[in-house]
Amino acid sequence: MSNKSIIIVLIGLFIASFSIKNEYIFIVPKNWPKPHYDFTKNILSENKIELGRKLFYDPILSRDNKISCASCHSQFTAFTHVDHALSHGIEDKIGTRNSPALMNLAWHKSFMWDGAINHLDMQALAPMSNPLEMDNKIGRVVASLQQTILYPKLYQIAFGDSIITGEHTLKAISQFMLTLISANSKYDSVMRKQIEFTVQEKNGFELFQKHCGSCHKQPLFTNLEFENDGLPVEKTLNDYGRMNITKDAKDSLLFKVPTLRNIEFSYPYMHDGRFKKLSEVMNHYASGIQQSKTLSKQLQKKIVLTSNEKADIIAFLLTLSDKEFLFNPKYGFRN
Amino acid sequence: MKLKILFALFVAIFCNGYLHAQSTDKILFHPTFGKSALHLDDSCYTKDSIYFSQLKLYISGVEFLNKDSIVWKEANSYHLLDASDEKSLYILVNSPSDLKFTKIKFNLGIDSITNVSGAMGGDLDPTKGMYWTWQSGYINLKLEGKSKLCKTRNNEFQFHLGGYQNADNALQTIILNVSENKNIDILIDIEKMLAAIDLSEQNQIMSPGKEAVLLSEKFSKIFSIQKQ
C-alpha cells in the first residue's frame, strides 16, 4: 500500500469514527409501544443532545438570567420541582400547577396537565414565555444566545450553522428531553424475569392492575389521556384543566394522567400538588372521590381498599423507582 | 487566462438567458385602507381616528389554477407578510413561462398538519412572534391598533387570529381570478374589514374559537386583484 492510500484510509477512518460518535440511536425498551415522536423531522445526534442538555441547565433562557428548566425539573426528583406543590419561577412568583415529572416523553402526544401543547418541540416555549416562570421571549433568548462566545460554536457543531434560530433551539431541547428514558426500575427487572417482587409488592401489583391500571397503563404508567380523578375544585385556583383549552364542558376538571414511574421521588402529588404523601393519594381514591358529570368512568364505582391493601399498593409503587435514571450523570448538570 | 475570463462571461450570459426563459413572476401584496396605502403608527384614518400599529399574516399553499385544475403549486409555500417590512410583501414565483392560468389560490393562515409538526424554520420559526406559547398553534393573522370606538385601555384593539383544531380551524382558502400579467397585485383592504365588524363590540380576540373563525372568514373577503 502506498503512503498516499494509507493516508486516505486514515482520513476515511477518522471521518467514520467522528460520524459514528455523533450518531445517537434511540432504543425503545423491550415490549414498549412505538414512540409517538417523529424522529425523522429531528434526527438525534450526540452533539444536538449535548447542546440541548446545556440549554436545559442554563438560566440564560429566563428574563433575569436566574431560572433554568432544571429549576423546576431537577433530576433527583424525576425532573419535577422538589417539595413544591405549585412551582415557583422568576422572582419567586408562584405558578398555578405542580410541575410534571419529565421522562419517556417520546411516547407522549400532548404536554402539560391540560394538553395545551401539541408537540414536544413546542413545549419549552410555554415556560420560557410564562410571566410566572421564565418571563422571556424566544426571540430574546435566541438573541442572547447569539451574543455568547460558546453557543454559536455549539450550534455550529450541532446543526452546521452558527446562526441561532428558534427552530434549532427548540429541537435541541427536545433532543435532550427525548433521551430521558426511565425503564430500569425493579418493576422492569421483574417484567424481564430477572428478579421477583416480594409478597407484598406482588399483592400490590395485582391490586394496582385491578383498580389503577386502566388509566395508569403499563409500561408507561399512563394512558396519555385526560381524566377527571374526582378531586374537588381547589377554591383558590379554580382550575378546570382541559376545559380551559377546549372550552368544552365535557372536559371540565379533566387533567392529563401522569406517569407513576419514580413516584417515590416526585412528590407532592396531583395537578396542584395537594397531597404530600402516597397514603393521602390512596385515601383520596378509596374515600375522597367527588362525584361530577365528567368523573372518570373508572372511578364511578367505589374502590374499596383495606389499609393493608393500600400499603401493598404503595409497596408496589415504590418498585417503580429507577435509580439509574435518577442518578445517571448523562442527564445531569455538567460544566 | 483571457480565454478563461471569456468562457466565464459566456457561461454567465448563457445562464442568465436560461433563467430568463423561466418566468419569475411576483405576487405582490398591497395592504391598503380604502384607496390609500396602509401606514402603521403615524397615520390616522376616518372620523373614528383609527391607527394601526401592526399587520402580519401568513399566506400559504400558493397554487395557480387553469379553470379548476391545478397547474402549478409552490413548494414549501409559507410566507409571513408584515406590513412594516416591504421585502416581506412579495412572493417570487418560478413557474414555467408558458404556463396558462386563470386563477390564483392560497390560504390565509397555516394548515393543521403544519400546526402539529413541531419546530419549523424560516418564516415559520417561533421567533417571528406568530406562534402562541401558552397553547400550541400558529397565529394566522395579527392586526393591532387604536380606535376611539374601543373602550379599552388606550383605546387599543388586538386581533390575533388562529386555531387549527376541528370547529376552531380558522384557516381560510382564497381564490381570485387573474388576467395574464407578469405580476399579480393583490390588495388587502383593511377598511373593508373594519366595515364588517363593530370595533366598539369586538376589539380583543387572542385565542382560537368561534369568534376567531368568524373574523377570519371576514378577513378572507378583503383580498382582491388590483385592476391594471
XYZ file of C-alpha atoms in Angstrom:
563
model
C 0.000 0.000 0.000
C 1.423 3.365 -0.925
C 1.790 6.171 1.587
C -0.911 8.105 -0.195
C -3.509 5.364 0.091
C -2.656 4.831 3.771
C -3.338 8.496 4.405
C -6.655 8.277 2.516
C -7.695 5.240 4.546
C -6.720 7.001 7.777
C -8.713 10.101 6.859
C -11.661 7.885 5.979
C -11.458 6.118 9.316
C -11.198 9.437 11.123
C -14.351 10.772 9.416
C -16.160 7.487 10.022
C -15.245 7.428 13.713
C -16.425 11.022 14.052
C -19.784 10.364 12.444
C -20.291 7.181 14.473
C -19.596 9.073 17.690
C -22.108 11.735 16.730
C -24.875 9.319 15.848
C -27.425 8.612 18.547
C -29.547 5.539 18.405
C -32.833 5.814 20.246
C -33.514 2.478 21.872
C -37.128 1.552 22.541
C -37.225 -0.576 25.710
C -38.279 -4.165 25.080
C -42.059 -4.697 24.801
C -42.753 -0.952 24.809
C -45.026 0.600 22.176
C -43.703 2.617 19.247
C -42.800 6.200 20.254
C -45.149 8.971 19.124
C -42.337 11.451 18.386
C -41.376 11.705 14.700
C -37.599 11.336 14.814
C -37.297 11.783 11.042
C -38.015 15.502 11.468
C -35.402 15.939 14.209
C -32.686 13.333 13.744
C -30.919 12.669 17.022
C -27.202 13.262 17.375
C -24.866 13.342 20.366
C -23.950 16.948 19.594
C -27.542 18.144 19.462
C -28.441 16.262 22.643
C -25.425 17.793 24.378
C -26.496 21.280 23.221
C -30.000 20.571 24.486
C -28.661 19.447 27.859
C -26.608 22.635 28.112
C -29.696 24.759 27.319
C -31.823 22.801 29.801
C -29.460 23.730 32.627
C -28.759 27.320 31.515
C -30.657 30.225 33.188
C -29.924 32.303 30.069
C -33.367 31.153 28.944
C -35.063 33.370 31.577
C -35.557 37.137 31.530
C -33.409 37.730 34.610
C -30.857 35.012 33.890
C -31.758 33.125 37.064
C -34.242 30.396 36.172
C -33.337 27.359 34.104
C -35.539 24.419 33.067
C -33.854 22.478 35.857
C -35.091 24.997 38.455
C -38.485 23.283 38.296
C -37.334 19.978 36.797
C -34.421 18.575 38.772
C -33.068 15.159 38.005
C -33.061 13.658 41.500
C -36.822 14.238 41.801
C -37.511 12.652 38.399
C -37.321 16.105 36.792
C -40.033 17.791 38.805
C -39.912 20.599 41.372
C -38.700 19.286 44.688
C -41.115 19.733 47.568
C -43.253 22.410 45.898
C -46.970 21.908 45.442
C -47.119 24.770 42.958
C -43.885 25.539 41.176
C -42.255 28.927 41.555
C -40.438 30.712 38.791
C -38.957 34.135 38.197
C -38.676 36.436 41.255
C -40.218 33.622 43.349
C -43.591 34.058 41.655
C -45.843 31.073 42.307
C -47.406 29.297 39.350
C -50.780 27.600 39.243
C -49.772 23.957 38.862
C -47.406 21.287 40.093
C -44.585 20.913 37.568
C -44.820 17.494 35.911
C -42.039 14.933 36.100
C -40.157 14.521 32.808
C -39.456 11.065 31.436
C -40.335 8.852 28.496
C -41.610 11.923 26.639
C -41.123 10.395 23.190
C -44.354 8.456 23.797
C -46.466 11.490 24.714
C -48.736 13.123 22.162
C -49.594 16.191 24.238
C -47.993 18.046 27.111
C -48.994 19.987 30.239
C -51.721 18.959 32.673
C -54.340 20.283 30.241
C -52.679 19.168 26.991
C -52.205 22.774 25.858
C -49.045 21.848 23.985
C -49.313 19.594 20.949
C -45.663 18.705 20.287
C -42.574 18.186 22.425
C -40.639 20.733 20.324
C -43.086 23.467 21.290
C -43.232 22.625 24.998
C -40.221 24.718 26.043
C -41.880 27.843 24.615
C -44.526 27.774 27.334
C -42.348 28.075 30.482
C -39.968 30.366 28.587
C -42.809 32.841 27.956
C -44.962 32.414 31.058
C -44.697 35.605 33.197
C -44.648 33.432 36.353
C -41.910 31.147 35.053
C -39.093 32.489 32.827
C -40.952 35.578 31.558
C -38.935 35.729 28.352
C -39.496 35.550 24.606
C -37.927 33.018 22.243
C -36.698 35.908 20.067
C -34.837 37.410 23.041
C -33.466 34.010 24.054
C -32.063 33.460 20.571
C -30.513 36.964 20.568
C -28.828 36.463 23.956
C -27.512 33.026 22.975
C -26.092 34.530 19.783
C -24.133 37.087 21.824
C -22.311 34.464 23.870
C -18.945 33.102 22.837
C -19.898 29.495 23.496
C -23.310 28.926 21.936
C -22.657 29.929 18.297
C -19.850 27.332 18.360
C -22.106 24.665 19.857
C -24.859 25.364 17.297
C -22.242 25.198 14.528
C -21.127 21.774 15.787
C -24.673 20.515 16.302
C -26.529 21.978 13.317
C -23.733 23.116 10.991
C -24.869 26.717 11.381
C -23.664 29.244 13.941
C -26.690 31.478 13.305
C -29.008 30.568 16.166
C -32.696 30.095 15.362
C -35.791 29.324 17.371
C -36.212 26.089 15.438
C -32.744 24.783 16.321
C -33.039 25.897 19.947
C -36.340 24.094 20.444
C -35.203 20.991 18.584
C -32.034 20.724 20.672
C -34.010 20.977 23.929
C -36.390 18.319 22.566
C -33.472 16.032 21.797
C -32.216 16.181 25.365
C -35.705 15.564 26.752
C -36.192 12.606 24.392
C -33.179 10.870 25.921
C -34.725 10.973 29.424
C -35.866 7.382 29.476
C -36.753 5.608 32.682
C -37.184 1.872 32.100
C -34.936 0.285 34.658
C -36.880 0.065 37.876
C -37.380 -3.041 39.989
C -40.755 -3.460 38.239
C -38.923 -3.573 34.882
C -36.475 -6.180 36.167
C -39.401 -8.281 37.394
C -41.072 -7.979 33.994
C -37.826 -9.125 32.405
C -37.896 -12.051 34.857
C -34.517 -11.079 36.318
C -35.773 -10.745 39.891
C -39.041 -11.225 41.760
C -41.421 -8.998 43.689
C -41.779 -9.511 47.446
C -45.109 -10.989 48.511
C -46.391 -7.550 49.478
C -45.259 -5.940 46.187
C -46.848 -8.774 44.228
C -50.130 -8.337 46.043
C -49.879 -4.571 45.479
C -49.226 -5.128 41.772
C -52.368 -7.259 41.462
C -54.491 -4.655 43.259
C -52.894 -1.941 41.155
C -53.784 -3.705 37.909
C -57.351 -4.131 39.096
C -58.007 -0.628 40.416
C -55.468 1.739 38.822
C -54.062 0.039 35.737
C -56.536 1.203 33.102
C -55.573 4.883 33.475
C -52.008 4.313 34.698
C -51.401 1.852 31.919
C -48.206 -0.194 31.677
C -45.472 0.163 30.645
C -45.608 3.992 30.698
C -47.957 4.004 33.701
C -50.210 6.500 31.949
C -52.780 6.025 29.201
C -51.756 9.519 27.993
C -55.420 10.570 28.151
C -57.283 13.184 30.168
C -59.412 12.079 33.098
C -61.357 13.609 35.960
C -59.820 11.997 39.037
C -62.583 13.102 41.404
C -60.656 15.845 43.171
C -62.824 18.681 44.484
C -62.047 22.054 42.879
C -59.426 23.989 44.801
C -61.198 27.285 45.526
C -58.043 29.396 45.427
C -57.161 28.175 41.938
C -60.477 27.293 40.229
C -58.576 25.202 37.729
C -60.879 23.299 35.368
C -57.995 21.683 33.473
C -58.584 20.529 29.918
C -61.741 22.657 29.578
C -59.605 25.810 29.758
C -58.116 24.724 26.429
C -61.020 23.088 24.594
C -63.781 25.310 26.084
C -65.892 22.140 26.040
C -67.949 21.380 29.182
C -67.240 17.665 28.627
C -63.616 18.421 29.504
C -64.351 20.143 32.804
C -61.912 19.007 35.533
C -60.048 16.670 33.200
C -56.283 16.547 33.675
C -53.665 14.511 31.893
C -52.975 11.193 33.604
C -49.410 11.440 34.953
C -46.904 8.613 34.840
C -46.302 6.857 38.149
C -42.733 5.946 37.375
C -40.354 7.323 40.035
C -43.354 8.472 42.050
C -41.412 7.911 45.270
C -39.321 10.974 44.359
C -41.793 13.200 42.526
C -43.898 14.353 45.496
C -46.083 16.293 46.110
C -48.846 14.738 44.024
C -51.789 15.687 41.778
C -52.007 18.649 39.358
C -51.898 21.170 42.190
C -49.631 19.148 44.455
C -52.275 18.991 47.169
C -51.120 15.624 48.572
C -47.673 15.269 50.113
C -47.774 11.517 50.710
C -48.792 8.494 48.694
C -51.045 7.417 51.577
C -53.087 10.602 51.058
C -53.438 9.707 47.372
C -54.632 6.215 48.336
C -57.184 7.693 50.738
C -58.451 10.010 48.018
C -59.144 7.181 45.570
C -60.701 4.971 48.276
C -62.860 7.526 50.041
C -62.401 11.054 48.691
C -63.843 10.839 45.170
C -66.179 13.713 44.402
C -68.992 12.807 42.028
C -69.477 15.026 38.985
C -70.718 14.763 35.412
C -67.241 14.336 33.985
C -65.882 11.904 36.611
C -63.701 9.250 35.010
C -65.662 6.077 34.123
C -63.164 4.015 36.066
C -63.887 5.897 39.288
C -67.673 5.785 39.165
C -67.753 2.521 41.039
C -66.319 2.955 44.525
C -62.859 1.485 45.038
C -62.836 -0.458 48.273
C -59.403 -0.880 49.843
C -58.407 -2.019 53.324
C -55.495 -0.231 54.964
C -53.309 -3.284 54.316
C -54.235 -3.209 50.656
C -53.356 0.485 50.433
C -49.969 -0.295 51.975
C -49.482 -3.113 49.449
C -50.216 -0.809 46.504
C -47.728 1.727 47.864
C -45.139 -1.046 48.226
C -45.687 -1.838 44.555
C -45.451 1.842 43.551
C -42.047 2.038 45.188
C -40.812 -0.634 42.773
C -41.241 1.972 40.014
C -38.217 3.922 41.265
C -35.382 3.868 38.783
C -32.122 4.851 40.462
C -30.216 4.528 37.221
C -32.451 7.247 35.770
C -32.367 9.479 38.842
C -28.601 9.444 39.176
C -27.417 8.980 35.601
C -24.698 11.634 35.073
C -25.689 11.741 31.375
C -28.854 13.630 32.370
C -27.266 15.863 34.977
C -25.651 19.278 35.075
C -22.070 19.466 33.874
C -19.979 22.479 33.120
C -6.207 33.441 -18.872
C -8.156 35.717 -21.216
C -9.882 32.668 -22.618
C -10.921 31.632 -19.140
C -12.487 35.034 -18.479
C -14.257 34.916 -21.839
C -15.547 31.452 -21.028
C -16.808 32.583 -17.597
C -18.561 35.544 -19.223
C -20.130 33.242 -21.797
C -21.387 30.908 -19.030
C -22.735 33.861 -17.057
C -24.616 35.252 -20.053
C -25.900 31.831 -21.048
C -27.142 31.039 -17.533
C -28.717 34.439 -17.273
C -30.553 33.833 -20.523
C -31.623 30.433 -19.343
C -33.016 31.820 -16.095
C -34.965 34.418 -18.018
C -36.599 31.687 -20.032
C -38.476 30.857 -16.842
C -40.965 33.444 -15.774
C -40.132 34.927 -12.416
C -43.473 36.497 -11.760
C -44.025 38.183 -8.479
C -47.113 38.062 -6.363
C -47.235 41.439 -4.671
C -49.436 42.159 -1.679
C -50.574 45.702 -1.009
C -52.107 46.423 2.399
C -54.454 49.393 1.944
C -57.026 51.365 3.801
C -59.600 52.094 1.131
C -57.792 53.824 -1.712
C -54.618 54.720 0.186
C -51.725 52.561 1.252
C -51.858 51.294 4.839
C -49.414 53.084 7.105
C -48.518 51.876 10.533
C -48.253 54.096 13.617
C -48.279 57.632 12.286
C -51.356 57.860 10.107
C -54.881 58.265 11.262
C -57.846 57.197 9.180
C -61.502 58.231 9.050
C -63.688 60.019 11.543
C -63.164 57.316 14.180
C -59.456 58.190 14.182
C -58.081 54.714 13.685
C -54.369 53.984 13.957
C -52.695 50.741 13.032
C -49.563 49.534 14.748
C -49.236 46.030 13.367
C -50.438 43.894 10.484
C -48.848 40.491 9.994
C -50.332 37.493 8.273
C -49.409 34.115 6.862
C -50.033 33.220 3.233
C -49.526 29.529 2.464
C -50.194 26.881 -0.169
C -49.950 29.145 -3.222
C -51.309 27.497 -6.396
C -52.212 28.570 -9.921
C -55.330 27.124 -11.472
C -56.402 26.916 -15.071
C -60.162 26.993 -14.771
C -60.457 24.445 -11.964
C -57.373 22.298 -12.330
C -54.125 22.978 -10.533
C -51.345 23.774 -12.998
C -48.657 24.947 -10.561
C -48.011 24.576 -6.885
C -45.361 26.399 -4.881
C -43.120 24.035 -2.931
C -42.753 24.669 0.791
C -45.201 27.538 0.455
C -45.250 29.538 3.707
C -44.923 33.308 3.722
C -45.177 35.738 6.578
C -46.331 39.135 5.308
C -45.507 42.072 7.549
C -46.965 45.445 6.558
C -43.942 47.167 8.123
C -41.433 45.223 6.018
C -41.731 45.804 2.291
C -39.452 42.866 1.451
C -41.953 40.514 3.032
C -44.817 41.700 0.842
C -43.974 39.867 -2.344
C -43.524 36.256 -3.322
C -41.199 35.326 -6.181
C -42.730 32.700 -8.415
C -40.746 30.250 -10.524
C -43.489 28.850 -12.674
C -42.841 27.874 -16.323
C -43.061 30.900 -18.627
C -45.649 29.360 -20.938
C -47.961 28.442 -18.087
C -51.610 29.349 -18.672
C -53.641 30.025 -15.591
C -56.806 31.899 -14.778
C -56.902 31.793 -11.001
C -54.633 32.047 -8.024
C -55.429 30.093 -4.892
C -53.812 30.484 -1.476
C -54.530 30.084 2.203
C -54.767 32.790 4.801
C -53.042 31.061 7.705
C -51.231 27.830 8.461
C -52.715 24.372 7.805
C -53.447 21.981 10.665
C -50.728 19.458 9.784
C -48.022 22.116 9.992
C -49.569 23.228 13.278
C -48.873 19.842 14.862
C -45.487 19.114 13.298
C -43.133 20.662 15.848
C -40.494 23.347 15.454
C -40.063 24.825 11.972
C -37.610 27.297 10.484
C -37.727 30.266 8.120
C -40.977 32.231 8.201
C -42.431 29.524 10.465
C -39.772 29.971 13.166
C -41.453 30.791 16.505
C -39.076 33.746 16.895
C -41.257 35.508 14.284
C -43.791 36.105 17.048
C -46.594 34.308 15.232
C -46.819 31.265 17.494
C -48.840 31.041 20.692
C -46.774 29.947 23.658
C -49.423 29.139 26.289
C -51.220 26.843 23.854
C -49.713 25.333 20.718
C -50.624 26.796 17.366
C -49.733 29.414 14.812
C -51.290 32.854 14.839
C -52.557 33.190 11.265
C -53.040 36.920 11.442
C -52.257 39.815 13.770
C -53.930 43.198 13.419
C -53.391 45.747 16.161
C -54.091 49.432 16.566
C -56.176 52.050 18.303
C -59.628 53.437 17.757
C -61.823 55.839 19.726
C -64.559 53.255 19.330
C -62.717 50.816 21.620
C -63.478 51.361 25.272
C -60.325 49.514 26.211
C -57.014 50.521 27.772
C -55.515 53.209 25.497
C -58.405 52.510 23.064
C -56.439 49.539 21.770
C -57.744 46.735 19.627
C -55.887 43.465 19.119
C -56.841 40.648 16.818
C -54.643 37.553 16.966
C -56.497 35.042 14.860
C -55.625 31.368 14.659
C -56.758 27.900 15.641
C -56.396 24.652 13.762
C -58.499 22.052 15.570
C -61.872 20.862 14.256
C -64.510 23.589 14.529
C -61.891 26.103 15.642
C -59.945 25.750 12.403
C -59.562 29.359 11.263
C -57.670 28.639 8.018
C -59.237 30.384 5.021
C -58.838 29.497 1.364
C -58.909 32.385 -1.070
C -59.360 32.051 -4.835
C -59.029 35.091 -7.082
C -59.436 35.419 -10.862
C -56.351 36.757 -12.579
C -55.717 38.086 -16.058
C -52.388 37.185 -17.634
C -49.886 39.565 -16.177
C -46.219 39.476 -15.365
C -47.018 40.347 -11.770
C -50.062 39.625 -9.715
C -51.001 42.533 -7.485
C -53.258 41.664 -4.576
C -54.892 44.297 -2.420
C -55.600 43.680 1.252
C -58.114 46.354 2.150
C -58.333 46.753 5.923
C -61.123 49.339 5.575
C -63.416 46.579 4.261
C -62.539 44.541 7.328
C -63.428 47.294 9.736
C -66.646 47.937 7.853
C -67.633 44.325 8.515
C -67.199 44.461 12.294
C -68.197 46.751 15.131
C -64.993 47.773 16.889
C -66.905 49.033 19.898
C -68.159 45.480 20.476
C -65.365 43.369 19.099
C -61.827 44.515 19.811
C -59.860 41.820 21.653
C -59.607 38.344 20.192
C -56.463 36.462 21.093
C -57.365 32.811 21.275
C -58.843 30.166 18.977
C -62.606 29.724 18.943
C -65.840 30.643 17.175
C -65.141 34.364 17.146
C -61.698 33.870 15.636
C -63.174 31.669 12.896
C -65.929 34.179 12.051
C -63.474 37.050 11.938
C -61.051 35.041 9.793
C -63.871 34.449 7.306
C -64.418 38.202 7.145
C -60.698 38.761 6.652
C -60.640 36.333 3.735
C -63.032 38.635 1.856
C -60.784 41.700 1.851
C -58.347 40.271 -0.704
C -58.809 41.386 -4.302
C -56.811 41.629 -7.506
C -55.655 45.152 -8.285
C -57.150 46.308 -11.574
C -54.491 47.491 -14.014
